[in-house]
Coordinates of C-alpha atoms and ligand atoms in Angstrom, one line a residue:
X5 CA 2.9 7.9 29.8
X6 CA 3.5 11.7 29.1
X7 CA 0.4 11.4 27.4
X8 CA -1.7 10.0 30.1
X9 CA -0.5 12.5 32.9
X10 CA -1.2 15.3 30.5
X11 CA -4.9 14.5 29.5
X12 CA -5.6 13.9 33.5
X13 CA -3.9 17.1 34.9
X14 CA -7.0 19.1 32.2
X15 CA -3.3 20.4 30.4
X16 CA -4.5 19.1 27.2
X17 CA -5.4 21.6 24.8
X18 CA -7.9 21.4 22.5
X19 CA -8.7 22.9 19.0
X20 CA -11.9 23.7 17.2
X21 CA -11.6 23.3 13.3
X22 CA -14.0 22.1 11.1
X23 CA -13.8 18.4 9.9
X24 CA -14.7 16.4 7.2
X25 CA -15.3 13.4 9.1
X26 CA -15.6 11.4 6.0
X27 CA -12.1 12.7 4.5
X28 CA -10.5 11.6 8.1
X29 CA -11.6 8.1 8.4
X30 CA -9.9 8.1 4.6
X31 CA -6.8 9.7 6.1
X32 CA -6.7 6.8 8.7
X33 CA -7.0 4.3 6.2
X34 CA -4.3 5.7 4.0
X35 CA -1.8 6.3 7.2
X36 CA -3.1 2.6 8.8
X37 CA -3.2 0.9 5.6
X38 CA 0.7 -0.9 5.7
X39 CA 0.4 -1.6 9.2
X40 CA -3.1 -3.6 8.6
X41 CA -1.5 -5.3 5.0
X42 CA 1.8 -6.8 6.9
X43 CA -0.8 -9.2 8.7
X44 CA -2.3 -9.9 5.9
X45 CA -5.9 -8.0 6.4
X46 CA -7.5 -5.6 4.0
X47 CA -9.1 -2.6 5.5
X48 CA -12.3 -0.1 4.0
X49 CA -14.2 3.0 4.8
X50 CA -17.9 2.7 4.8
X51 CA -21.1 4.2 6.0
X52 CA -22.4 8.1 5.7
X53 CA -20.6 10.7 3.6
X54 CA -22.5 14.0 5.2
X55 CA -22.3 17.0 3.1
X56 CA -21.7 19.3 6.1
X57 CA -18.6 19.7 8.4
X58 CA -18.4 19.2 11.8
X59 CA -16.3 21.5 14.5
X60 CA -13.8 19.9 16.9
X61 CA -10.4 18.9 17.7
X62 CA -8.7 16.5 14.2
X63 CA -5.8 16.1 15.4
X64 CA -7.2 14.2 18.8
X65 CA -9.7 12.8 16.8
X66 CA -7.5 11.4 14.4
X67 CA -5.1 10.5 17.2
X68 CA -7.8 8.6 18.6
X69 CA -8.9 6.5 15.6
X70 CA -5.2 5.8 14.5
X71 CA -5.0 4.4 17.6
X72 CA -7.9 1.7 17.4
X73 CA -7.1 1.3 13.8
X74 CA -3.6 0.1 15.2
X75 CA -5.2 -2.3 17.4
X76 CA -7.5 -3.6 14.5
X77 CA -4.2 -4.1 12.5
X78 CA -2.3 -5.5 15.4
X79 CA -4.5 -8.3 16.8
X80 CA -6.4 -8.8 13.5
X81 CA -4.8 -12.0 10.9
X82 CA -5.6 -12.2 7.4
X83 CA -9.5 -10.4 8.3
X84 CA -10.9 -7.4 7.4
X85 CA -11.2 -3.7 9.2
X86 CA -13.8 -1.4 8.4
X87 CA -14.0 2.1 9.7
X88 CA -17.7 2.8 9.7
X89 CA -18.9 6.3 10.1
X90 CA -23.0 7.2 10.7
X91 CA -23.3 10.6 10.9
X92 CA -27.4 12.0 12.3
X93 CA -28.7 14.9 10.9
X94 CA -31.7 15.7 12.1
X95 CA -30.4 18.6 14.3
X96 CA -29.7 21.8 13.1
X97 CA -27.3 22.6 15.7
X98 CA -25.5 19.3 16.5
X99 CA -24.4 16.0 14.5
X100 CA -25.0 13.2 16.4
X101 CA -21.5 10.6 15.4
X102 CA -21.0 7.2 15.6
X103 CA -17.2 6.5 14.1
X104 CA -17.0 2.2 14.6
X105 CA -13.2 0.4 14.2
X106 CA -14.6 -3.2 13.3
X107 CA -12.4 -6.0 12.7
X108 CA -12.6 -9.8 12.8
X109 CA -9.9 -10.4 14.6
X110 CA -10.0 -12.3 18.0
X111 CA -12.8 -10.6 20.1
X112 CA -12.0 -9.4 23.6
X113 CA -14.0 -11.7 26.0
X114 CA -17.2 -9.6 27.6
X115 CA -15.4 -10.0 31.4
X116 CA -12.1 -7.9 30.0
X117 CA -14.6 -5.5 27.7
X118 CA -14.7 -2.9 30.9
X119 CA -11.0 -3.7 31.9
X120 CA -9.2 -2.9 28.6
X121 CA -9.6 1.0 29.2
X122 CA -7.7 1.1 32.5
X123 CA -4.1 1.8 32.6
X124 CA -1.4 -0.3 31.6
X125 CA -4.2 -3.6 30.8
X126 CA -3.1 -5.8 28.6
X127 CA -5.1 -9.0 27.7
X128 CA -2.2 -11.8 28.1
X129 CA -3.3 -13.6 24.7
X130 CA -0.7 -15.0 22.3
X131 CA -1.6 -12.2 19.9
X132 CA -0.7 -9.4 22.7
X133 CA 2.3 -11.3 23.2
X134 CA 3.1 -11.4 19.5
X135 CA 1.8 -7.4 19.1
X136 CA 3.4 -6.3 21.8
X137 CA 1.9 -2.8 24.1
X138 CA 1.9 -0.2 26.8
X139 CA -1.6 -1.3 27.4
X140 CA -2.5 2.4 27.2
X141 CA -3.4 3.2 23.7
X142 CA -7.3 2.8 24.7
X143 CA -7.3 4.3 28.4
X144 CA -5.8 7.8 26.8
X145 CA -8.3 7.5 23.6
X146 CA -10.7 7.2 26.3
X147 CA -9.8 10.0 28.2
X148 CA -9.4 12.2 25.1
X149 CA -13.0 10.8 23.9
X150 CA -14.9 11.9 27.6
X151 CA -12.8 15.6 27.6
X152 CA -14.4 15.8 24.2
X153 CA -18.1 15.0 25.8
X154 CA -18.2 11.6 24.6
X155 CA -18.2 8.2 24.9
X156 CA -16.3 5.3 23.8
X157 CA -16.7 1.4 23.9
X158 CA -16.9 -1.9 22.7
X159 CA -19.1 -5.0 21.8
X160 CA -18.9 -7.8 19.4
X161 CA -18.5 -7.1 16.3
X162 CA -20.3 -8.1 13.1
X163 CA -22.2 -12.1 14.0
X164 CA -20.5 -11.8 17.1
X165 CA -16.7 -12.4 15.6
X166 CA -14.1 -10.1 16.0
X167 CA -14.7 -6.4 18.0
X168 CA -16.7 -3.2 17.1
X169 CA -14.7 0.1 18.6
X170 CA -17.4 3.0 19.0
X171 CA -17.0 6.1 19.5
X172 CA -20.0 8.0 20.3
X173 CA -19.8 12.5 20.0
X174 CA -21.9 15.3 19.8
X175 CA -20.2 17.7 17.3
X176 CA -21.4 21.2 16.3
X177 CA -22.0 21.8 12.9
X178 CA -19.5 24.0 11.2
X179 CA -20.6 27.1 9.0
X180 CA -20.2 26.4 5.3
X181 CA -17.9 23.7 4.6
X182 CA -14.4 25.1 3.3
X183 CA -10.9 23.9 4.0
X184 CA -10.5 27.5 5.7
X185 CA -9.3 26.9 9.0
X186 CA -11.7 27.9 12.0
X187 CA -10.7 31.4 13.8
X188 CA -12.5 30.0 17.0
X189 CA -12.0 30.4 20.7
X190 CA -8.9 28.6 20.9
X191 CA -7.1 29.8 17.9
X192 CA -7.7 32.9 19.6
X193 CA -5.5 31.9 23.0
X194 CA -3.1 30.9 21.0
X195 CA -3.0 33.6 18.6
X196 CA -2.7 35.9 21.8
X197 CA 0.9 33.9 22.8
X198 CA 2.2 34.8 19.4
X199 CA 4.6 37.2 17.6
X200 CA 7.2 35.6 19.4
X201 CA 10.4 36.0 18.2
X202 CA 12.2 32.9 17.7
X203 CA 15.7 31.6 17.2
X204 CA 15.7 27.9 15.7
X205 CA 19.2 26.9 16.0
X206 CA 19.3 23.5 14.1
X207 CA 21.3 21.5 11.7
X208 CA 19.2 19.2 10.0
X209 CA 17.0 20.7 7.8
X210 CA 13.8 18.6 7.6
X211 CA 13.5 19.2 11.9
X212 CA 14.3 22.7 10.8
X213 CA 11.5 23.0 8.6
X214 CA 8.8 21.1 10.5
X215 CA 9.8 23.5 13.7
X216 CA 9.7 26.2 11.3
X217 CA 6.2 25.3 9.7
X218 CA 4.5 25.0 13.3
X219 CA 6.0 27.5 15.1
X220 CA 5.3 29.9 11.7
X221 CA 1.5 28.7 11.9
X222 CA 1.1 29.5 15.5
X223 CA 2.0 33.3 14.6
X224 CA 5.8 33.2 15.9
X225 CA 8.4 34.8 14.1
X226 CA 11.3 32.5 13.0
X227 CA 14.8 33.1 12.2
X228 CA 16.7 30.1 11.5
X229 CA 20.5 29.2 11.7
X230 CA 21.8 26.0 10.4
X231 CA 24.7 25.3 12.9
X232 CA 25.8 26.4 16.8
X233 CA 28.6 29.3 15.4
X234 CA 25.4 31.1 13.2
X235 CA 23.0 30.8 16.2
X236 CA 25.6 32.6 18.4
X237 CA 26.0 35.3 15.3
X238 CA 22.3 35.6 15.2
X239 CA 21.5 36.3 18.7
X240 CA 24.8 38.8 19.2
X241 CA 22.4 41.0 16.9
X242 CA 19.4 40.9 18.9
X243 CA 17.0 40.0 21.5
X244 CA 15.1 37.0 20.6
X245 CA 12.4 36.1 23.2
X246 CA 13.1 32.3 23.0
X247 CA 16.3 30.6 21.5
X248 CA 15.3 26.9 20.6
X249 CA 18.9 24.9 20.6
X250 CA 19.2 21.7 19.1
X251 CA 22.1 19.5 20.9
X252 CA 24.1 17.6 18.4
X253 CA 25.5 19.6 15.8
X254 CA 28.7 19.0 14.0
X255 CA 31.5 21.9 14.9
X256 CA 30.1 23.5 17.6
X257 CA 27.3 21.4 19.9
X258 CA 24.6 23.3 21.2
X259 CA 25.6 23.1 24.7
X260 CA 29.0 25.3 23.8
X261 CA 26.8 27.2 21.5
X262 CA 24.6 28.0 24.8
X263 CA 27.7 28.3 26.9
X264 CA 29.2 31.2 24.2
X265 CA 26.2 33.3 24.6
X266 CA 25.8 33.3 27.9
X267 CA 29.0 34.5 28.8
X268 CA 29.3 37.0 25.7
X269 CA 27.6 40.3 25.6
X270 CA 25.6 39.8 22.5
X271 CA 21.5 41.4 22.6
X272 CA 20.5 37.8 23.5
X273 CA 22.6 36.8 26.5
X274 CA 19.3 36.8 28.4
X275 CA 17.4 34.9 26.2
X276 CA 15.9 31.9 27.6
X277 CA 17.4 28.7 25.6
X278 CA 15.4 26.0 25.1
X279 CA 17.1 22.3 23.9
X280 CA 16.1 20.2 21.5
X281 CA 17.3 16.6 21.5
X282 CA 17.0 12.7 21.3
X283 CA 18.8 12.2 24.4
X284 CA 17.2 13.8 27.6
X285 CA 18.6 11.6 30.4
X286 CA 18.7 13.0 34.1
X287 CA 22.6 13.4 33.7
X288 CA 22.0 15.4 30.1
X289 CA 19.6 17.2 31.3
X290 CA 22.1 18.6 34.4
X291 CA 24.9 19.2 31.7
X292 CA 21.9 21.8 29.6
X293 CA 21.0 23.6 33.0
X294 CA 24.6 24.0 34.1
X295 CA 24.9 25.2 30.8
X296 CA 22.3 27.7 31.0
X297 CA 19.4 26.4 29.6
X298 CA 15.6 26.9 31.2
X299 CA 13.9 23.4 29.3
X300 CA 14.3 20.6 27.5
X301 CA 12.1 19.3 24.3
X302 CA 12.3 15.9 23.3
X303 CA 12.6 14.2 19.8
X304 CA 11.0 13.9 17.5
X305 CA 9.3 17.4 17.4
X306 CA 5.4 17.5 18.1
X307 CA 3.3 20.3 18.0
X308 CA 2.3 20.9 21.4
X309 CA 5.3 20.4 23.5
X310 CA 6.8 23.4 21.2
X311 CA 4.0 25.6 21.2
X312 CA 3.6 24.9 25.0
X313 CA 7.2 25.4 25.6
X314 CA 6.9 28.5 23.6
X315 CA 4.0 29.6 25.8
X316 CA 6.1 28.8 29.0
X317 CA 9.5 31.0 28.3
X318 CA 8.9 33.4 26.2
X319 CA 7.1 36.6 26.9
X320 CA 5.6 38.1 23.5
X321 CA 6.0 41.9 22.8
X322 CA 3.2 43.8 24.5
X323 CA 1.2 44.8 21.9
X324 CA 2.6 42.8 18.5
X325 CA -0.4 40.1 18.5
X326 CA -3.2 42.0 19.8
X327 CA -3.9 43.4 16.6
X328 CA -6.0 41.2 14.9
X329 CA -6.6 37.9 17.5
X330 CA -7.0 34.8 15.2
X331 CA -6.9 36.2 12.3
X332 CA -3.7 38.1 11.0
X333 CA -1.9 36.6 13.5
X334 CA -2.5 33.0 12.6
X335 CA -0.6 32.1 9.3
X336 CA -2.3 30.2 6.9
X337 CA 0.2 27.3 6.3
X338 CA 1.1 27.1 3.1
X339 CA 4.4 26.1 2.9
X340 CA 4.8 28.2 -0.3
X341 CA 7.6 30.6 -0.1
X342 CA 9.7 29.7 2.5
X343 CA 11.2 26.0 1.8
X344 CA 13.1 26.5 -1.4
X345 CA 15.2 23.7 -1.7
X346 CA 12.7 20.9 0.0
X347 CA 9.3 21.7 -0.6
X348 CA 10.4 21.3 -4.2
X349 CA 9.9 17.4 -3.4
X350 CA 8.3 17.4 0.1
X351 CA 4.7 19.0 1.9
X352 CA 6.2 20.0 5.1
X353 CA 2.4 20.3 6.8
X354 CA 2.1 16.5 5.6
X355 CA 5.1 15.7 7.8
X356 CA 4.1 18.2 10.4
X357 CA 0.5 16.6 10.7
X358 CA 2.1 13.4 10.8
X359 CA 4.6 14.1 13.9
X360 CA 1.2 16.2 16.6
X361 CA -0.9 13.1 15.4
X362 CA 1.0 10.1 16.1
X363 CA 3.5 9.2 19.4
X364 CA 7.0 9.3 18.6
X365 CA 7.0 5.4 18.6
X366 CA 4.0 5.5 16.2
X367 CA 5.4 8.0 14.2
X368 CA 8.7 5.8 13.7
X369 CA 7.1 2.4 12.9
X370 CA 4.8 4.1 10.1
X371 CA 7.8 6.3 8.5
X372 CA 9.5 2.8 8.9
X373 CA 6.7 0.6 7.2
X374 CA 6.8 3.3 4.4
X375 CA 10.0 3.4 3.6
X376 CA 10.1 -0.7 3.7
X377 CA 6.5 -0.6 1.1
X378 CA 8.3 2.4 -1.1
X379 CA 11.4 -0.2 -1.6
X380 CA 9.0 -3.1 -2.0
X381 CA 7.5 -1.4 -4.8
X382 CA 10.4 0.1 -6.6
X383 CA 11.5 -3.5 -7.2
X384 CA 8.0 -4.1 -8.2
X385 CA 7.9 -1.5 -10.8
X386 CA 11.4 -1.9 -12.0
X387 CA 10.4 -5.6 -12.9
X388 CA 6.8 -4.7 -14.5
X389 CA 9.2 -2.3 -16.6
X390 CA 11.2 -5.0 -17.9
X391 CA 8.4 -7.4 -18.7
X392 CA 6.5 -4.7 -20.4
X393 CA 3.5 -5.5 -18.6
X394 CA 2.2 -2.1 -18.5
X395 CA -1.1 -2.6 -16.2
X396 CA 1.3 -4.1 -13.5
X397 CA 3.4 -0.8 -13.9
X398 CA 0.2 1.0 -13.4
X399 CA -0.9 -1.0 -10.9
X400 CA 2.4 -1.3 -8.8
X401 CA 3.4 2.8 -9.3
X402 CA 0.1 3.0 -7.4
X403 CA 1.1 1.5 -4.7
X404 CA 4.0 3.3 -4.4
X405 CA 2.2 6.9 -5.1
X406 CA -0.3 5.9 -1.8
X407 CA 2.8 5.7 0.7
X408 CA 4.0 8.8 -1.0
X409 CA 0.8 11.0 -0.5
X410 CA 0.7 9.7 2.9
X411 CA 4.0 11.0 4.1
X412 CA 4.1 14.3 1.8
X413 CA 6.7 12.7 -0.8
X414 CA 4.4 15.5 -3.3
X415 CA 7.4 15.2 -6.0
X416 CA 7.4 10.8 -5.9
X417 CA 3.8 11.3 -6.1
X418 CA 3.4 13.1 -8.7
X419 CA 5.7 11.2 -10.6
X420 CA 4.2 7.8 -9.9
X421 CA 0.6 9.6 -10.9
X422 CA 1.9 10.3 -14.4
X423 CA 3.5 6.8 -14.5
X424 CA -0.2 5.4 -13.8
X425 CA -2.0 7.5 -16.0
X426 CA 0.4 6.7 -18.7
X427 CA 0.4 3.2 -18.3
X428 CA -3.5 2.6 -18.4
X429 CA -3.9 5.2 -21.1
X430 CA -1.5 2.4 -23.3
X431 CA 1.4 4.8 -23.5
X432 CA 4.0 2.2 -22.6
X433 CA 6.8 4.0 -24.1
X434 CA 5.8 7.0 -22.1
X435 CA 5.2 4.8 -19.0
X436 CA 8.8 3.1 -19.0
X437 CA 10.4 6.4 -19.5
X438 CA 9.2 8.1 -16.5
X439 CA 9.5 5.2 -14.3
X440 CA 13.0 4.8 -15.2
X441 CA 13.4 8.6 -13.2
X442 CA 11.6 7.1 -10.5
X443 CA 14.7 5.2 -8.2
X444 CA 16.5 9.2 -8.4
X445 CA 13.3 10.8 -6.7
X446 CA 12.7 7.5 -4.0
X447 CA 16.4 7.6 -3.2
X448 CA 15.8 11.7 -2.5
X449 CA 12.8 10.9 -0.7
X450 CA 13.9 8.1 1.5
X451 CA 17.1 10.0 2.6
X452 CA 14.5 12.6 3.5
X453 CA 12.3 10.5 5.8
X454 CA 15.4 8.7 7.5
X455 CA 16.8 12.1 8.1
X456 CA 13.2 13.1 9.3
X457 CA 13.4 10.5 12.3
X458 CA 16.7 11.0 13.1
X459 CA 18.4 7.6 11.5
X460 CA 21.2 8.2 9.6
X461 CA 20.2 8.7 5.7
X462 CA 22.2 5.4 4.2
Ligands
ADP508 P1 -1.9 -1.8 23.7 O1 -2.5 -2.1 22.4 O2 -0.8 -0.8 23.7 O3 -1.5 -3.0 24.5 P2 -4.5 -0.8 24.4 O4 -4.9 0.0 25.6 O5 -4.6 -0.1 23.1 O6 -2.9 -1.1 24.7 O7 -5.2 -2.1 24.4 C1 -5.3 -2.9 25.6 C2 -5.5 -4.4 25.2 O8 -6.8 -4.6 24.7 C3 -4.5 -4.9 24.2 O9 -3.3 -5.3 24.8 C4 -5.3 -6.1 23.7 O10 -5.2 -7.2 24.6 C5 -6.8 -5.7 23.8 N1 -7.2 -5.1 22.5 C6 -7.3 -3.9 22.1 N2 -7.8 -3.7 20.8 C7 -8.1 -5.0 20.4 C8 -8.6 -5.6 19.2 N3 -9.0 -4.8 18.2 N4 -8.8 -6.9 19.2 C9 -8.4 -7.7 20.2 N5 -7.9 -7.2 21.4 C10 -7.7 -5.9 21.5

């Protein structure tokens, strides 16, 4: 809903980095891949590997495919899904792309082939019953498709079975084709709203380090305090531009946090405050005004409602990010030096790509589906260790290590990489031993990702 009213009111922004078009129809497969498995289909990438980049918005783009992969995955039994990708190159300027979701699932009947893009249509089949839907997953890809200059649509797909998804855009080539991130236009705007300085009051550490990571890689500067009586502390010392206040804390709750510095003389009474929580019903959101708050940001975290709420409250210094717009401003993320303790098993920018890309609903159901396939195949690996068969080791550990890369579990996947290569090299010995240290690092990781959507970690 959100969605929708933001894409018609022009708010949405948009990005310009380069993309490897080829490497994000893989990234769809690997995030899609459980959700098209539970109904028993197999899904592939085919068509055109270009050489060259392409410059646009990934994150929409991904959103958008995700979100007709979904669909395949959804309404498709026992088939097949392919995500197609024909890329033209005959202009120098400007790739001409086709990316096509096909599946041989049920078909949508040519009268409801116009229909399905409007809001809230849902076909009343038994499969829409059994998928369930807001009946609004295509009318906001088609929205984000047309700001982008395109098209999107659907016929029939392959001998007239099942449905072919196309989307149809005119991309710019991108100069060179690194992994460097593109100082264009927009990075620009935003890098002109940085140099904020930041107070993330919050107790759980994974939100804490996503908030931290996105807020850090849109140029703010971050200090962080890990319950309500060290938030107060930190802004008694000085004026932060924006204090970001997450609700429910043990000890002290965010709304007495709020309430202390508001009536204290600290350098941040003034400071607008800015909650963060699960629960934003009319009545709660009263009780965070009357507290003194300005704004509310909804759970799970995603990119732009922070940046935007960022944007909103706080005022940047004068002259701190005029120095060097898009460059020195914008941090590279690399997650390197500041996440001691979790990035020793986690990729925080994994995690943070996951929660702008996906809806919070989406975002659940995949984190849930992975957690459910990375308990599927423990058992799976523990019994392949007992029988000694080490090729189903290998082959199960696999498994595992794809859920792993495609929630940023780098430690578990790792792990289950030199399980694999151990096991097909014939090292069984080897193999067995590091999968018995496997069930430590999923039991880390899971309480991770349970913590990471907010469900409590046993
Ligand atoms: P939702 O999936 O949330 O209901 P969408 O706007 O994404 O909403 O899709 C609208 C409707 O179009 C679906 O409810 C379904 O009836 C139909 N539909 C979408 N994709 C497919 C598909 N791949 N195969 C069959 N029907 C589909």
């Amino acid at each position: 809903m959100l969605d929708v009213t933001r894409v018609e009111a022009g708010k949405m922004a948009f990005e310009t980095e380069p993309i490897d078009l080829h490497a994000m129809l893989d990234e769809t497969l690997l995030i899609g891949a459980p959700l098209a498995e539970q109904n028993g289909n197999t899904a592939v990438v085919s068509g055109d590997r270009p050489d060259r980049w392409v410059l646009g918005d990934p994150h929409r783009l991904r959103q958008v495919l995700l979100n007709l992969f979904s669909n395949a995955a959804k309404f498709t039994r026992d088939g097949r899904i392919t995500l197609d990708l024909s890329v033209d190159e005959t202009d120098a300027q400007v790739a001409s792309v086709e990316i096509a979701v096909i599946d041989s699932g049920p078909g949508i009947p040519t009268a409801d082939r116009e229909r399905i893009f409007d809001d809230f249509v849902t076909l009343n089949s038994s499969y829409d019953r059994n998928a369930g839907g807001s009946g609004l997953g295509l009318p906001i890809s088609r929205r984000i498709i047309r700001a982008m200059g395109g098209e999107i649509g659907i016929e029939p797909g392959a001998q007239g079975r099942g449905s072919r998804f196309w989307i149809r855009l005119r991309l710019p080539w991108a100069q060179g084709s690194s992994r460097t991130r593109y100082a264009g236009a927009d990075r620009r705007t935003l890098a002109a709203s940085a140099g904020c300085q930041v107070l993330l009051v919050e107790d759980n550490d994974v939100n804490r380090m996503v908030a931290v990571e996105m807020l850090r890689q849109a140029g703010h500067e971050v200090t962080e305090a890990a319950d309500g009586r060290a938030g107060i502390a930190a802004a008694a010392q000085r004026r932060f531009d924006l204090i970001l206040m997450d609700i429910s804390m043990p000890g002290m709750d965010g709304v007495e946090a709020t309430e202390a510095i508001r009536t204290g003389s600290g350098a941040s009474t003034n400071s607008p405050i800015v909650a963060l929580t699960a629960h934003a019903l009319p009545e709660d959101r009263r009780r965070f005004a009357d507290a003194g708050m300005q704004d509310v940001i909804v759970k799970p975290l995603r990119r732009p409602q922070l940046l935007s709420a960022v944007v909103r409250h706080a005022a940047p210094p004068a002259d701190a990010a005029r120095a060097a717009p898009g460059q020195a401003a914008v941090a590279e993320p690399d997650g390197e030096e500041e996440f001691d303790s979790l990035d020793d098993i986690f990729d925080p920018n994994i995690l943070s790509d996951l929660s702008v890309t996906l809806t919070p609903e989406a975002l659940h159901r995949t984190i849930a589906l992975v957690r459910q396939e990375i308990d599927i195949s423990l058992s799976a690996v523990r019994a392949a260790a007992a029988r000694h068969d080490d090729l189903d080791l290998a082959r199960q550990v696999h498994r595992m290590a794809g859920c792993a890369a495609m929630v940023g579990a780098s430690a578990l996947h790792a792990a289950c990489g030199d399980v694999e290569r151990a096991g097909k090299a014939g090292l069984g010995d080897t193999a067995r031993k590091r999968a018995a240290e496997l069930p430590d690092l999923v039991a880390a990781s899971q309480s991770i990702l349970a913590e990471f959507v907010g469900e409590s970690a046993a």
